[in-house]
Amino acid sequence: MAIVLGPNRYGKAETRVVRVTRDGGTHRIKDLNVSVALSGAMDEVHLTGDNAAVLPTDTQKNTVYAFAGKHGIGTIEDFGLLLARHFVDSRQAVAHARVEIREYGWRRITGGHSFVRDGGEVRTALVHCGAGAESVVSGLTDLVVLNSTGSEFHGFARDEYTTLEPTDDRILATAVTAQWRHRSTAGAWDDSYAAARDGLLRAFAETHSLSLQQTLYQMGRRVLDERTEICEVRLSLPNKHHFLVDLEPFGMDNDNEVYLAADRPYGLIEGTVLTDDAPAAPAAFD
């Protein structure tokens, strides 16, 4: 039996970088968490400890800071492409670069230089560069949404361990994690992000839901129907359960008004919606 080295990669994870752009008295903030992973002709570092092909992770961190200073930070998709292309083009041993970025929003309070952290969702981007191909996956996470009615759940399978009662009126709540793959790496990223986010929200609000799975599909389909530059949407939707509280011990009725917002455990619904002509992208969500 032979023992061989399998796929591997290494990099610097979660480099926090804040870039302040000063336009006179008006400032703009970009607050990012950047993770880089490189792979290629690096077997020897594993097999013999030879570090000749290894670009230190500390250097990768420094590159993030240097590029933020030299090039500024526009959209996270463009910044990710800039970094990924640099690592592949500048290092012979690097065949593939993966750059994942999370962006934390800030909203202006007043004046030109006072901000409050945006408590909404986190914008994300995942960039791959290598083997003559590139891919960009945009997305968001922690987009918390709730429908106070317009959701049912019944007709489900039952066995000897089933205690859940069917319902034709329930709260449907989730924290959306969504990723959408672009057909090309030349995109109007901000416009596309705003439109995809809006499509997700409208589909969630407008779908009379018989299951969270149904809602997931409608959300992904809405984005694809409206945005031709996107070919695939992946969604992860935890079901943030809300249970009616029994008020009978207090001599009170509960007409779908008072709920316990459960923390865990929770159902986790995940799925992919894509166009039938979506180009193959084996590494797009890796």
XYZ file of C-alpha atoms in Angstrom:
286
model
C 0.000 0.000 0.000
C 1.400 3.375 -1.061
C 0.821 6.537 0.946
C 0.647 9.741 -1.048
C -0.007 13.412 -0.413
C -3.474 14.551 -1.397
C -4.824 18.007 -2.271
C -3.521 20.745 -0.032
C -3.366 24.496 0.303
C -2.139 27.055 2.810
C -2.555 30.740 3.448
C -3.250 33.581 5.827
C -6.767 33.564 7.242
C -8.802 36.526 8.448
C -6.537 39.494 7.848
C -8.485 42.498 9.108
C -7.895 45.643 7.091
C -9.647 48.999 7.391
C -9.114 51.541 4.607
C -10.149 55.160 5.143
C -10.492 57.207 1.958
C -10.338 60.912 2.693
C -12.018 63.202 0.211
C -11.492 66.503 1.935
C -13.678 66.490 5.022
C -15.776 63.574 3.775
C -14.415 60.125 4.559
C -15.376 56.648 3.345
C -14.607 53.405 5.175
C -13.935 49.915 3.872
C -13.682 47.317 6.646
C -12.683 43.853 5.424
C -11.738 40.408 6.657
C -9.537 38.796 3.979
C -8.500 35.142 3.785
C -5.976 33.908 1.223
C -5.181 30.285 0.331
C -2.554 29.207 -2.208
C -1.930 25.836 -3.836
C 0.366 24.465 -6.517
C 3.796 22.834 -6.756
C 4.392 22.652 -3.035
C 4.610 18.955 -2.274
C 8.179 19.186 -0.992
C 7.310 21.328 2.004
C 5.047 18.512 3.191
C 7.283 15.627 2.198
C 10.745 16.908 3.115
C 10.239 20.249 4.866
C 11.784 22.180 1.953
C 10.274 25.687 2.163
C 11.691 27.010 -1.126
C 8.269 27.230 -2.803
C 6.436 28.606 0.220
C 5.531 32.279 0.265
C 5.160 32.986 4.000
C 1.638 33.607 5.219
C 3.003 36.746 6.861
C 3.901 37.986 3.366
C 0.362 37.264 2.220
C -0.936 39.397 5.096
C 1.458 42.207 4.195
C 0.310 42.035 0.567
C -3.271 42.663 1.642
C -2.211 45.781 3.525
C 0.099 46.977 0.752
C -2.571 46.571 -1.920
C -5.104 48.399 0.260
C -2.658 51.284 0.419
C -1.430 51.178 -3.175
C -4.674 50.438 -5.009
C -7.322 51.379 -2.480
C -10.390 49.193 -1.985
C -13.329 49.501 -4.323
C -15.634 46.526 -4.457
C -14.527 43.412 -2.616
C -14.862 41.422 -5.846
C -12.317 43.624 -7.614
C -10.003 43.645 -4.593
C -10.172 39.840 -4.421
C -9.384 39.509 -8.124
C -6.452 41.900 -7.757
C -4.955 39.831 -4.936
C -5.612 36.439 -6.525
C -4.088 37.446 -9.868
C -1.041 38.854 -8.093
C -0.268 35.636 -6.238
C -0.723 33.446 -9.331
C 1.190 35.757 -11.680
C 4.093 36.566 -9.351
C 4.898 33.089 -7.968
C 5.798 30.232 -10.301
C 4.933 27.652 -7.655
C 1.414 29.046 -7.154
C -1.063 27.481 -9.555
C -4.232 28.541 -7.796
C -5.220 31.352 -5.465
C -8.396 31.484 -3.432
C -9.388 34.797 -1.835
C -12.401 35.051 0.437
C -13.537 38.427 1.741
C -16.174 39.574 4.216
C -17.105 43.252 4.284
C -18.490 44.942 7.398
C -20.641 47.954 6.667
C -20.517 51.370 8.290
C -23.151 54.093 7.976
C -22.436 57.774 8.272
C -23.921 59.367 11.400
C -23.443 63.035 10.636
C -20.785 65.221 9.155
C -18.043 63.657 7.137
C -16.177 61.410 9.519
C -18.549 59.852 12.083
C -19.927 56.358 11.492
C -22.002 53.666 13.172
C -21.467 50.000 12.468
C -24.207 48.665 10.205
C -25.960 45.900 12.118
C -27.322 44.274 8.969
C -25.938 41.550 6.787
C -22.274 41.015 5.909
C -21.343 41.218 2.235
C -19.068 38.447 0.960
C -16.972 37.549 -2.069
C -15.087 34.407 -3.036
C -12.542 34.656 -5.862
C -10.639 31.834 -7.546
C -7.774 32.325 -9.991
C -5.696 29.604 -11.632
C -5.338 27.083 -14.456
C -6.317 29.734 -16.990
C -9.684 30.294 -15.371
C -11.214 32.697 -12.903
C -14.492 32.775 -11.015
C -16.261 35.285 -8.798
C -18.934 34.366 -6.286
C -20.647 37.254 -4.524
C -22.934 36.892 -1.566
C -24.117 37.850 1.865
C -24.608 36.286 5.258
C -26.640 37.073 8.386
C -29.506 38.692 6.491
C -32.233 38.128 9.099
C -35.803 38.109 7.754
C -39.211 37.181 9.154
C -42.765 36.706 7.883
C -45.303 36.916 10.703
C -47.872 34.990 8.620
C -48.198 33.543 5.133
C -46.345 30.342 6.058
C -47.703 26.826 6.478
C -46.224 23.401 7.142
C -48.330 20.263 6.837
C -48.607 17.031 4.876
C -45.122 15.967 5.990
C -43.926 12.412 6.568
C -44.590 10.927 9.998
C -43.208 8.001 11.961
C -43.315 6.752 15.529
C -41.069 9.607 16.703
C -43.039 12.464 15.118
C -44.640 14.874 17.571
C -44.767 18.027 15.440
C -48.299 19.190 14.713
C -49.191 20.503 11.242
C -49.967 24.195 10.936
C -51.527 26.484 8.354
C -50.267 29.693 10.001
C -46.804 30.075 11.468
C -43.956 32.551 11.735
C -41.248 31.938 9.144
C -37.873 33.400 10.059
C -34.336 32.755 8.892
C -30.866 34.259 8.658
C -30.004 34.100 4.972
C -26.592 33.045 3.732
C -26.538 33.362 -0.046
C -23.837 33.043 -2.688
C -24.309 33.753 -6.371
C -21.875 32.877 -9.148
C -21.245 35.322 -11.964
C -20.880 34.261 -15.577
C -17.782 36.441 -15.994
C -15.256 38.365 -13.932
C -16.175 41.682 -15.548
C -19.132 42.821 -13.513
C -20.827 45.896 -12.142
C -20.471 44.388 -8.686
C -22.284 46.992 -6.596
C -25.313 47.140 -8.902
C -25.452 43.359 -9.129
C -25.208 42.966 -5.354
C -27.988 45.462 -4.675
C -30.277 43.827 -7.238
C -29.612 40.267 -6.040
C -30.200 41.263 -2.420
C -33.431 43.003 -3.371
C -34.593 39.955 -5.339
C -33.948 37.658 -2.383
C -35.936 39.913 -0.057
C -38.873 40.371 -2.417
C -39.133 36.644 -3.090
C -39.076 35.886 0.631
C -41.812 38.446 1.302
C -44.019 37.546 -1.669
C -43.932 33.745 -1.450
C -46.809 32.128 0.429
C -44.683 29.383 1.886
C -45.672 25.758 2.315
C -42.115 24.924 3.355
C -38.814 26.716 3.772
C -37.528 24.578 0.900
C -40.144 26.115 -1.387
C -39.151 29.598 -0.248
C -35.480 28.815 -0.871
C -36.198 27.806 -4.457
C -38.289 30.901 -5.133
C -35.568 33.145 -3.725
C -32.899 31.610 -5.927
C -35.159 31.610 -8.972
C -36.057 35.278 -8.524
C -32.395 36.281 -8.653
C -31.756 34.191 -11.773
C -34.903 35.438 -13.506
C -33.918 39.058 -13.004
C -30.111 39.003 -13.279
C -28.724 37.440 -16.442
C -25.130 37.958 -15.287
C -25.719 35.377 -12.528
C -25.886 31.665 -13.334
C -26.069 29.946 -9.944
C -27.375 30.742 -6.473
C -26.626 28.763 -3.327
C -28.671 29.347 -0.198
C -28.351 28.226 3.397
C -31.430 28.980 5.495
C -31.593 28.038 9.171
C -35.205 27.796 10.285
C -35.385 30.177 13.243
C -38.261 28.430 14.974
C -40.957 30.394 16.800
C -43.210 28.324 19.045
C -46.552 29.465 20.419
C -46.420 29.880 24.188
C -49.116 28.045 26.172
C -50.933 30.770 28.107
C -53.751 28.516 29.366
C -52.136 28.144 32.834
C -52.709 31.877 33.207
C -56.314 31.704 32.014
C -55.445 33.327 28.701
C -55.851 32.418 25.036
C -52.963 32.743 22.600
C -54.317 33.585 19.157
C -50.988 33.423 17.327
C -49.668 36.423 19.240
C -47.072 35.322 21.821
C -44.129 33.154 20.749
C -40.934 31.696 22.103
C -38.072 32.463 19.728
C -36.033 29.266 19.955
C -32.259 29.429 19.760
C -31.430 25.782 18.981
C -31.725 23.171 17.691
C -32.916 24.456 14.342
C -33.733 23.063 10.939
C -31.132 23.886 8.302
C -32.350 24.072 4.715
C -29.700 24.308 1.980
C -29.926 24.163 -1.771
C -28.692 25.351 -5.148
C -30.703 26.949 -7.945
C -29.000 27.364 -11.313
C -29.648 27.955 -14.977
C -29.452 24.979 -17.322
C -26.638 26.692 -19.254
C -24.517 27.508 -16.197
C -20.846 26.916 -17.057
C -19.046 24.365 -14.946
C -17.112 25.838 -12.049
C -15.710 23.005 -9.947
C -13.868 25.302 -7.579
C -16.387 28.142 -7.363
C -17.742 27.305 -3.932
C -14.743 25.423 -2.505
